[in-house]
Coordinates of C-alpha atoms in Angstrom, one line a residue:
M79 CA 85.1 50.7 99.3
A80 CA 88.1 51.4 97.3
E81 CA 91.8 52.0 97.5
L82 CA 93.3 53.9 94.7
A83 CA 96.8 55.0 93.5
H84 CA 97.2 58.6 92.7
N85 CA 98.0 57.9 89.0
T86 CA 94.6 55.8 88.7
L87 CA 92.5 58.4 90.6
Q88 CA 91.0 59.9 87.3
K89 CA 89.6 56.7 86.4
G90 CA 87.9 56.4 89.8
L91 CA 86.4 59.8 89.9
A92 CA 83.3 58.7 87.8
K93 CA 82.1 57.1 91.0
A94 CA 83.5 59.7 93.5
S95 CA 80.0 60.6 94.9
D96 CA 79.5 57.0 96.0
S97 CA 82.2 57.6 98.7
P98 CA 81.1 59.9 101.5
V99 CA 84.6 59.9 103.1
W100 CA 87.9 60.1 101.5
L101 CA 91.5 59.8 102.8
I102 CA 94.4 61.1 100.7
Y103 CA 97.9 60.6 102.0
G104 CA 101.5 60.7 100.9
E105 CA 103.7 63.1 99.1
E106 CA 102.6 66.7 99.4
F107 CA 102.5 67.7 95.8
L108 CA 100.7 64.5 94.7
V109 CA 98.2 64.8 97.6
D110 CA 97.3 68.4 96.6
R111 CA 96.9 67.6 92.9
S112 CA 94.6 64.6 93.9
L113 CA 92.5 66.8 96.3
K114 CA 91.9 69.4 93.6
A115 CA 90.8 66.7 91.2
L116 CA 88.5 65.0 93.7
V117 CA 86.8 68.3 95.0
G118 CA 86.4 69.6 91.4
T119 CA 84.5 66.3 90.7
L120 CA 82.2 66.7 93.8
L121 CA 81.5 70.5 93.5
P122 CA 81.4 72.6 90.4
G123 CA 83.5 75.3 91.9
G124 CA 86.1 72.9 93.4
L125 CA 88.0 74.0 96.4
G126 CA 86.5 77.6 95.9
D127 CA 82.9 76.6 95.8
S128 CA 80.7 78.1 98.6
C129 CA 79.6 74.6 99.6
C130 CA 83.5 73.6 100.4
E131 CA 84.9 74.2 103.9
V132 CA 88.6 73.8 104.2
V133 CA 90.4 73.8 107.6
E134 CA 94.2 73.5 108.0
G135 CA 95.4 70.8 110.4
D136 CA 93.6 69.4 113.5
A137 CA 93.0 72.6 115.5
E138 CA 89.4 72.9 114.2
L139 CA 88.8 69.0 113.7
R140 CA 86.0 68.8 116.2
D141 CA 84.2 71.7 114.4
A142 CA 84.9 70.2 110.9
L143 CA 83.2 66.8 112.0
E144 CA 80.2 68.7 113.4
Q145 CA 79.8 70.6 110.1
V146 CA 80.0 67.7 107.9
S147 CA 77.7 65.7 110.1
T148 CA 74.8 68.4 110.2
F149 CA 72.1 68.6 107.7
S150 CA 72.4 71.6 105.4
L151 CA 69.4 74.0 105.1
F152 CA 70.2 75.9 102.1
S153 CA 72.2 73.5 99.7
S154 CA 71.9 69.9 98.8
G155 CA 75.6 69.0 99.3
K156 CA 78.6 70.0 101.3
V157 CA 82.4 69.1 101.3
V158 CA 84.6 69.5 104.3
V159 CA 88.3 69.1 103.8
V160 CA 90.7 68.7 106.7
R161 CA 94.2 69.5 105.3
D162 CA 97.5 68.3 106.5
S163 CA 96.1 66.4 109.4
H164 CA 98.5 64.8 111.8
I165 CA 95.8 62.2 112.9
F166 CA 98.1 59.2 112.2
Y167 CA 101.1 60.5 113.9
A168 CA 102.1 58.5 117.0
K169 CA 103.4 60.4 120.0
K170 CA 107.1 59.3 118.9
G171 CA 106.3 61.0 115.7
E172 CA 105.5 64.5 117.4
N173 CA 109.0 65.6 116.3
K174 CA 107.8 65.7 112.7
E175 CA 105.2 68.2 113.9
L176 CA 108.0 70.3 115.3
A177 CA 109.8 70.2 111.9
K178 CA 106.6 71.4 110.2
I179 CA 106.3 74.4 112.5
T180 CA 110.0 75.1 111.9
K181 CA 109.4 75.0 108.2
A182 CA 106.2 77.3 108.4
F183 CA 108.3 79.8 110.4
D184 CA 111.2 79.7 108.0
D185 CA 108.8 80.4 105.1
G186 CA 107.3 83.3 106.9
K187 CA 103.9 81.7 107.4
M188 CA 103.4 82.9 111.1
K189 CA 99.7 82.0 111.4
L190 CA 100.3 78.6 110.1
A191 CA 103.1 78.2 112.5
A192 CA 101.2 79.4 115.3
R193 CA 98.2 77.0 114.6
R194 CA 100.3 74.0 114.3
L195 CA 102.2 75.0 117.6
A196 CA 98.7 75.1 119.2
Q197 CA 98.0 71.7 117.9
L198 CA 101.3 70.3 119.2
L199 CA 100.7 71.9 122.7
S200 CA 97.3 70.3 122.8
K201 CA 98.9 66.9 122.2
L202 CA 101.4 67.6 124.9
K203 CA 98.7 68.9 127.4
L204 CA 100.5 72.4 127.6
Q205 CA 99.4 75.9 126.9
F206 CA 101.5 78.9 125.5
K207 CA 102.1 80.2 128.9
H208 CA 104.1 77.0 129.7
L209 CA 106.6 77.8 126.9
S210 CA 108.2 80.3 129.4
M211 CA 108.6 77.5 132.0
P212 CA 110.9 74.5 132.3
K213 CA 107.8 72.3 132.1
G214 CA 107.1 73.3 128.6
L215 CA 110.6 73.9 127.2
D216 CA 111.7 70.5 128.4
K217 CA 109.0 68.8 126.5
L218 CA 110.0 70.7 123.3
K219 CA 113.7 69.8 123.8
A220 CA 112.8 66.1 124.1
L221 CA 111.2 66.4 120.6
S222 CA 113.9 68.3 118.9
E223 CA 116.7 66.5 117.0
D224 CA 119.4 68.5 118.6
G225 CA 117.8 68.4 122.2
Q226 CA 117.6 72.2 122.2
V227 CA 114.6 74.5 122.3
P228 CA 113.8 75.6 118.8
P229 CA 114.8 79.3 118.3
W230 CA 111.4 80.5 117.1
V231 CA 109.5 79.4 120.1
G232 CA 109.2 82.6 121.8
E233 CA 108.3 84.6 118.7
V234 CA 105.7 82.2 117.6
A235 CA 104.1 81.8 121.0
A236 CA 104.1 85.7 121.4
W237 CA 102.3 86.0 118.1
A238 CA 99.9 83.3 118.8
E239 CA 98.8 84.9 122.0
A240 CA 98.6 88.3 120.5
N241 CA 96.3 87.1 117.8
K242 CA 94.2 85.0 120.1
V243 CA 95.2 81.6 118.7
V244 CA 93.8 79.1 121.1
V245 CA 95.2 75.6 122.1
P246 CA 92.4 73.1 121.5
E247 CA 91.3 70.8 124.2
P248 CA 93.2 67.5 124.2
M249 CA 91.2 64.6 122.6
D250 CA 91.7 61.4 121.0
D251 CA 91.4 62.4 117.2
Q252 CA 91.5 59.1 115.8
S253 CA 88.6 57.7 117.8
L254 CA 86.6 61.0 117.2
V255 CA 87.1 60.7 113.5
E256 CA 86.5 56.9 113.3
R257 CA 83.1 57.3 115.3
A258 CA 82.0 60.1 112.7
I259 CA 82.8 58.0 109.7
R260 CA 81.2 54.8 111.0
A261 CA 78.0 56.6 112.1
G262 CA 77.5 57.8 108.5
L263 CA 77.2 61.3 107.0
P264 CA 73.9 63.2 105.7
A265 CA 73.2 62.4 101.9
G266 CA 75.5 64.6 99.7
H267 CA 77.9 65.4 102.4
Y268 CA 81.7 64.4 102.0
L269 CA 84.6 64.4 104.4
V270 CA 88.1 64.6 102.8
L271 CA 91.2 64.2 105.1
T272 CA 94.8 64.7 103.8
T273 CA 98.0 63.7 105.5
D274 CA 101.6 63.0 104.7
Q275 CA 101.5 59.5 106.4
A276 CA 98.9 56.8 107.1
D277 CA 99.3 53.8 109.3
K278 CA 97.5 50.9 107.5
R279 CA 97.3 48.9 110.7
K280 CA 95.1 51.5 112.5
S281 CA 91.4 50.9 112.8
L282 CA 91.0 54.4 111.5
F283 CA 92.5 53.6 108.2
K284 CA 90.4 50.4 108.0
A285 CA 87.3 52.6 108.7
F286 CA 88.2 54.9 105.8
K287 CA 88.6 51.8 103.6
E288 CA 85.4 50.1 104.7
C289 CA 83.3 53.3 104.5
G290 CA 84.8 55.4 101.8
S291 CA 87.9 55.6 99.5
I292 CA 91.7 56.0 100.0
V293 CA 94.1 57.6 97.5
D294 CA 97.6 56.7 98.0
C295 CA 100.1 59.4 96.9
S296 CA 103.1 58.0 98.7
A297 CA 106.5 58.2 97.1
P298 CA 109.7 56.6 98.0
K299 CA 112.4 58.9 99.4
G300 CA 115.3 56.5 99.6
E301 CA 118.5 56.0 97.6
R302 CA 118.2 52.4 96.7
K303 CA 117.8 51.6 92.9
A304 CA 114.1 50.4 93.4
D305 CA 113.3 53.8 95.1
K306 CA 115.0 55.7 92.4
D307 CA 113.3 53.7 89.7
Q308 CA 110.0 54.5 91.3
Q309 CA 110.7 58.2 91.7
G310 CA 111.7 58.4 87.9
K311 CA 108.3 56.9 87.1
I312 CA 106.6 59.5 89.1
I313 CA 108.6 62.3 87.6
D314 CA 108.0 61.0 84.1
E315 CA 104.3 60.9 84.8
T316 CA 104.3 64.3 86.3
V317 CA 106.3 66.1 83.5
K318 CA 104.2 64.4 80.7
A319 CA 100.9 65.6 82.4
V320 CA 102.2 69.2 82.3
L321 CA 103.7 69.0 78.8
S322 CA 100.4 67.4 77.5
R323 CA 98.5 70.5 78.8
Y324 CA 100.6 72.8 76.9
G325 CA 101.0 70.6 73.8
K326 CA 104.8 70.4 74.1
K327 CA 107.6 67.9 74.1
M328 CA 110.9 68.0 76.0
E329 CA 114.3 66.4 75.4
P330 CA 115.0 63.8 77.9
R331 CA 118.3 65.4 78.9
A332 CA 116.4 68.6 79.6
V333 CA 114.1 66.7 82.0
K334 CA 117.3 65.1 83.6
Y335 CA 118.9 68.6 84.0
L336 CA 115.7 70.0 85.7
V337 CA 115.8 67.1 88.2
E338 CA 119.5 67.5 89.0
M339 CA 118.6 71.2 89.8
V340 CA 115.6 70.5 92.1
G341 CA 115.9 67.0 93.2
F342 CA 112.7 64.9 93.9
D343 CA 110.6 68.1 94.4
L344 CA 107.7 67.7 92.4
R345 CA 106.2 71.2 93.1
A346 CA 109.5 72.9 92.1
L347 CA 109.8 70.6 89.0
V348 CA 106.3 71.3 87.9
G349 CA 106.9 75.0 88.2
D350 CA 109.9 74.9 86.0
V351 CA 108.3 72.8 83.3
E352 CA 105.4 75.4 83.3
K353 CA 107.9 78.2 83.0
L354 CA 109.6 76.6 80.1
C355 CA 106.3 75.9 78.2
S356 CA 105.7 79.7 78.4
F357 CA 109.3 80.6 77.6
V358 CA 109.4 78.7 74.2
G359 CA 106.3 80.2 73.0
D360 CA 105.0 78.6 69.9
N361 CA 107.9 76.3 69.6
P362 CA 106.5 72.7 70.1
S363 CA 109.9 71.3 71.6
I364 CA 111.9 72.3 74.8
T365 CA 115.6 71.6 74.4
Y366 CA 118.3 71.1 77.0
D367 CA 119.6 74.8 76.1
D368 CA 116.1 75.9 77.0
A369 CA 116.2 74.2 80.3
R370 CA 119.7 75.5 81.2
R371 CA 118.6 79.1 80.3
I372 CA 115.4 79.2 82.2
A373 CA 116.8 77.3 85.3
K374 CA 118.7 80.2 86.2
K375 CA 115.6 82.2 86.5
T376 CA 113.6 80.0 88.8
R377 CA 114.8 80.9 92.2
Q378 CA 111.7 82.5 93.3
D379 CA 111.9 81.9 97.0
P380 CA 113.0 85.2 98.5
I381 CA 114.9 83.5 101.3
Y382 CA 116.6 81.4 98.6
E383 CA 117.5 84.4 96.7
L384 CA 118.9 86.2 99.8
T385 CA 121.1 83.3 101.0
G386 CA 122.2 82.7 97.4
A387 CA 123.2 86.5 96.9
I388 CA 125.2 86.2 100.4
S389 CA 127.0 83.1 99.2
E390 CA 128.0 84.8 96.0
R391 CA 129.0 88.0 97.9
N392 CA 126.6 90.0 95.7
G393 CA 125.7 92.9 98.1
R394 CA 123.3 94.7 95.7
T395 CA 121.1 91.7 95.1
A396 CA 121.2 90.7 98.9
L397 CA 120.0 94.2 100.0
A398 CA 117.3 94.2 97.4
C399 CA 116.1 90.8 98.8
V400 CA 116.0 92.2 102.4
R401 CA 113.9 95.0 101.3
N402 CA 111.5 92.5 99.4
L403 CA 111.4 90.4 102.4
L404 CA 110.7 93.0 104.9
A405 CA 108.0 94.6 102.6
N406 CA 106.1 91.2 102.6
E407 CA 106.0 91.2 106.5
T408 CA 108.9 88.7 107.0
H409 CA 110.2 89.4 110.5
P410 CA 113.8 90.7 110.7
L411 CA 114.7 87.8 113.0
Q412 CA 113.6 85.4 110.4
V413 CA 115.9 87.2 107.8
L414 CA 118.8 86.9 110.4
A415 CA 118.1 83.3 111.1
A416 CA 118.3 82.6 107.3
L417 CA 121.7 84.3 107.2
V418 CA 122.9 82.3 110.2
N419 CA 121.8 79.1 108.7
Q420 CA 123.6 79.9 105.5
V421 CA 126.8 81.0 107.1
R422 CA 126.8 77.7 109.2
R423 CA 126.5 75.7 106.0
L424 CA 129.3 77.6 104.4
L425 CA 131.4 77.1 107.4
L426 CA 130.9 73.3 107.2
A427 CA 131.7 73.4 103.4
R428 CA 134.8 75.5 103.9
A429 CA 136.0 73.0 106.6
F430 CA 135.6 70.1 104.1
L431 CA 137.4 72.1 101.4
E432 CA 140.3 72.3 103.9
S433 CA 140.1 68.7 105.0
R434 CA 142.2 65.8 103.4
E435 CA 139.1 64.7 101.5
G436 CA 138.3 68.2 100.2
R437 CA 141.8 68.8 99.0
S438 CA 141.7 65.5 97.1
L439 CA 139.1 66.9 94.7
G440 CA 141.6 69.2 93.0
G441 CA 139.2 72.1 92.5
L442 CA 135.5 72.5 91.7
R443 CA 135.4 73.4 88.1
D444 CA 133.5 70.5 86.5
Y445 CA 130.0 69.5 88.0
N446 CA 130.1 65.9 86.1
Q447 CA 133.4 65.2 87.7
F448 CA 132.2 66.2 91.1
R449 CA 129.0 64.0 90.7
A450 CA 131.3 61.0 89.6
S451 CA 133.8 61.1 92.3
G452 CA 133.6 64.2 94.5
I453 CA 130.3 63.2 96.2
N454 CA 132.2 60.1 97.4
A455 CA 134.9 62.4 99.1
V456 CA 132.0 64.3 100.7
K457 CA 130.3 61.0 102.0
A458 CA 133.7 59.9 103.5
A459 CA 134.1 63.3 105.3
D460 CA 130.5 62.9 106.7
E461 CA 131.3 59.4 108.0
I462 CA 134.4 60.8 109.9
M463 CA 132.3 63.7 111.3
G464 CA 129.3 61.4 112.1
G465 CA 131.8 59.2 114.1
R466 CA 133.1 62.1 115.9
V467 CA 129.6 63.4 116.9
E468 CA 128.6 59.8 118.1
A469 CA 131.8 59.6 120.3
W470 CA 131.0 63.1 121.8
Q471 CA 127.4 62.1 122.5
A472 CA 128.6 58.8 124.1
S473 CA 131.2 60.8 126.2
L474 CA 128.4 63.0 127.6
G475 CA 126.0 60.2 128.1
L476 CA 123.7 61.6 125.4
S477 CA 121.2 59.5 123.4
K478 CA 122.3 59.0 119.7
K479 CA 120.7 61.6 117.5
K480 CA 120.9 62.7 113.9
S481 CA 123.5 65.3 113.4
D482 CA 123.1 68.3 111.3
L483 CA 126.8 68.8 110.8
L484 CA 126.8 66.6 107.7
L485 CA 127.0 68.1 104.2
N486 CA 125.3 65.5 102.0
R487 CA 121.7 65.5 102.8
G488 CA 120.5 63.4 99.9
G489 CA 118.7 64.4 96.8
S490 CA 120.6 66.0 93.7
P491 CA 124.2 66.7 94.2
Y492 CA 124.1 69.9 92.4
P493 CA 123.1 72.3 95.3
L494 CA 126.1 70.7 97.2
F495 CA 128.3 71.4 94.4
L496 CA 127.2 75.1 94.4
L497 CA 127.6 75.4 98.0
L498 CA 131.2 74.2 97.9
Q499 CA 131.9 76.5 95.0
N500 CA 130.6 79.4 97.1
A501 CA 132.4 78.3 100.2
A502 CA 135.7 78.8 98.3
R503 CA 134.8 82.5 98.0
F504 CA 135.6 82.9 101.8
S505 CA 138.4 82.1 104.0
M506 CA 137.7 80.2 107.2
A507 CA 138.8 83.2 109.2
E508 CA 136.2 85.3 107.3
L509 CA 133.4 82.9 107.9
T510 CA 134.2 82.6 111.7
T511 CA 134.3 86.4 112.0
I512 CA 131.0 86.7 110.1
H513 CA 129.4 84.1 112.3
S514 CA 130.5 86.2 115.3
L515 CA 129.1 89.4 113.7
L516 CA 125.7 87.7 113.2
A517 CA 125.6 86.7 117.0
D518 CA 126.3 90.4 117.8
C519 CA 123.5 91.6 115.5
D520 CA 121.1 89.1 117.0
R521 CA 121.8 90.7 120.5
T522 CA 121.5 94.0 119.3
M523 CA 118.3 93.3 117.5
K524 CA 116.7 91.8 120.6
S525 CA 118.0 94.3 123.0
S526 CA 118.2 97.8 121.6
P527 CA 115.8 100.2 119.7
E528 CA 118.1 100.3 116.7
D529 CA 116.2 100.0 113.5
P530 CA 116.5 96.3 112.3
T531 CA 116.6 97.2 108.6
V532 CA 119.8 99.2 109.3
L533 CA 121.3 96.3 111.3
L534 CA 120.6 94.0 108.5
D535 CA 122.0 96.3 105.8
R536 CA 125.1 96.9 107.8
I537 CA 125.9 93.1 108.4
I538 CA 125.1 92.4 104.6
L539 CA 127.5 95.1 103.4
R540 CA 130.3 93.8 105.8
I541 CA 129.9 90.3 104.5
C542 CA 129.7 91.2 100.9
T543 CA 132.4 93.9 100.8
R544 CA 134.8 91.6 102.7
E545 CA 135.0 94.2 105.6
T546 CA 135.1 91.3 108.3

């Protein structure tokens, strides 16, 4: 019936009830915003309405289709939403599902990680018990970028079994959904499916287009000028929409500063703009100085605060962050994994600083100078490292895979600038010793009855007081 861009959806909502099925795909923040607008139009209570049923992922897809296809006895309408579906993923794209599980685990969302792992196992025709056998572990290795079993597997699988998470029966999700769409839904019933990617060549995509409506929320992620221009337009539209709600204006260089701080992360950007609108109070304008002041206070992610405090060798803040994380039921091993990842990044950054390319920078005092020329030195070092990794993989007969030993990962160069500044606080000898201490802490935490909190406190104090 209709194919809409996310920025034209509002105009199309006047006829939203004419489409019984909706596909919303693309960038996560834009998808969520479009979903709220759509369901808010279809039901007076939006996503919180009693006639709205929301399921996460494809684990309950069969049940969701049954609900939306069944006549309702007590209400005239019903909306069933399947969020974050992987229905368009090809088998070769299952490594993306692995990355989503890793993110859920790193964010402390164990229930979500377990459900997504169950979905992945269903597609691989495995059960949780197979994750303790070569049969299952080899399949996960094949999906992993580094060819290794993800470190969270045992913990997530144990949590899933303890909480009776069931691996759904293998089924052809695309055919199942297409049949339901083409068969039609009862009057007043709506199916809304969201995903981060959608293959327009698939017959399922064509079914959504012929029988309902599609909202394109995709955003370019590349570094080409055309991609950057499109990202800039989306950022401008997003910021203006937030400012309009608050009746504010913002200096262009203030917007630019925020983007440098967070990169192309619309959720983080919107959060910062909303905080700024509250920060300036009755003042109708937000200045560059306002943005600089408030940006220092926007590190709300507890894991981010912890790794930042460790990098700055701020023991008091780091200990407080650990207490906060554990109080909010973050597993001690997740906290330790965050420390290991950060120290690993610091090791890479320190190695760069001691390389010929790093020494050519002449210091890291000025961000604008680093952005103008320093980032090129990092890219040159990454090219050398990438060549070494490829040669190593070839010598071992391994297939070429993306390396995580590179410093430049795209986006704003500002986080990289901060990482290099923090790495300068440590010597290479200190960082290698810290890495060894973390390995010892991991073994002790898994094999002894010692209190994990005490172990974490001890390692943090040794890092931050230079007792290494």
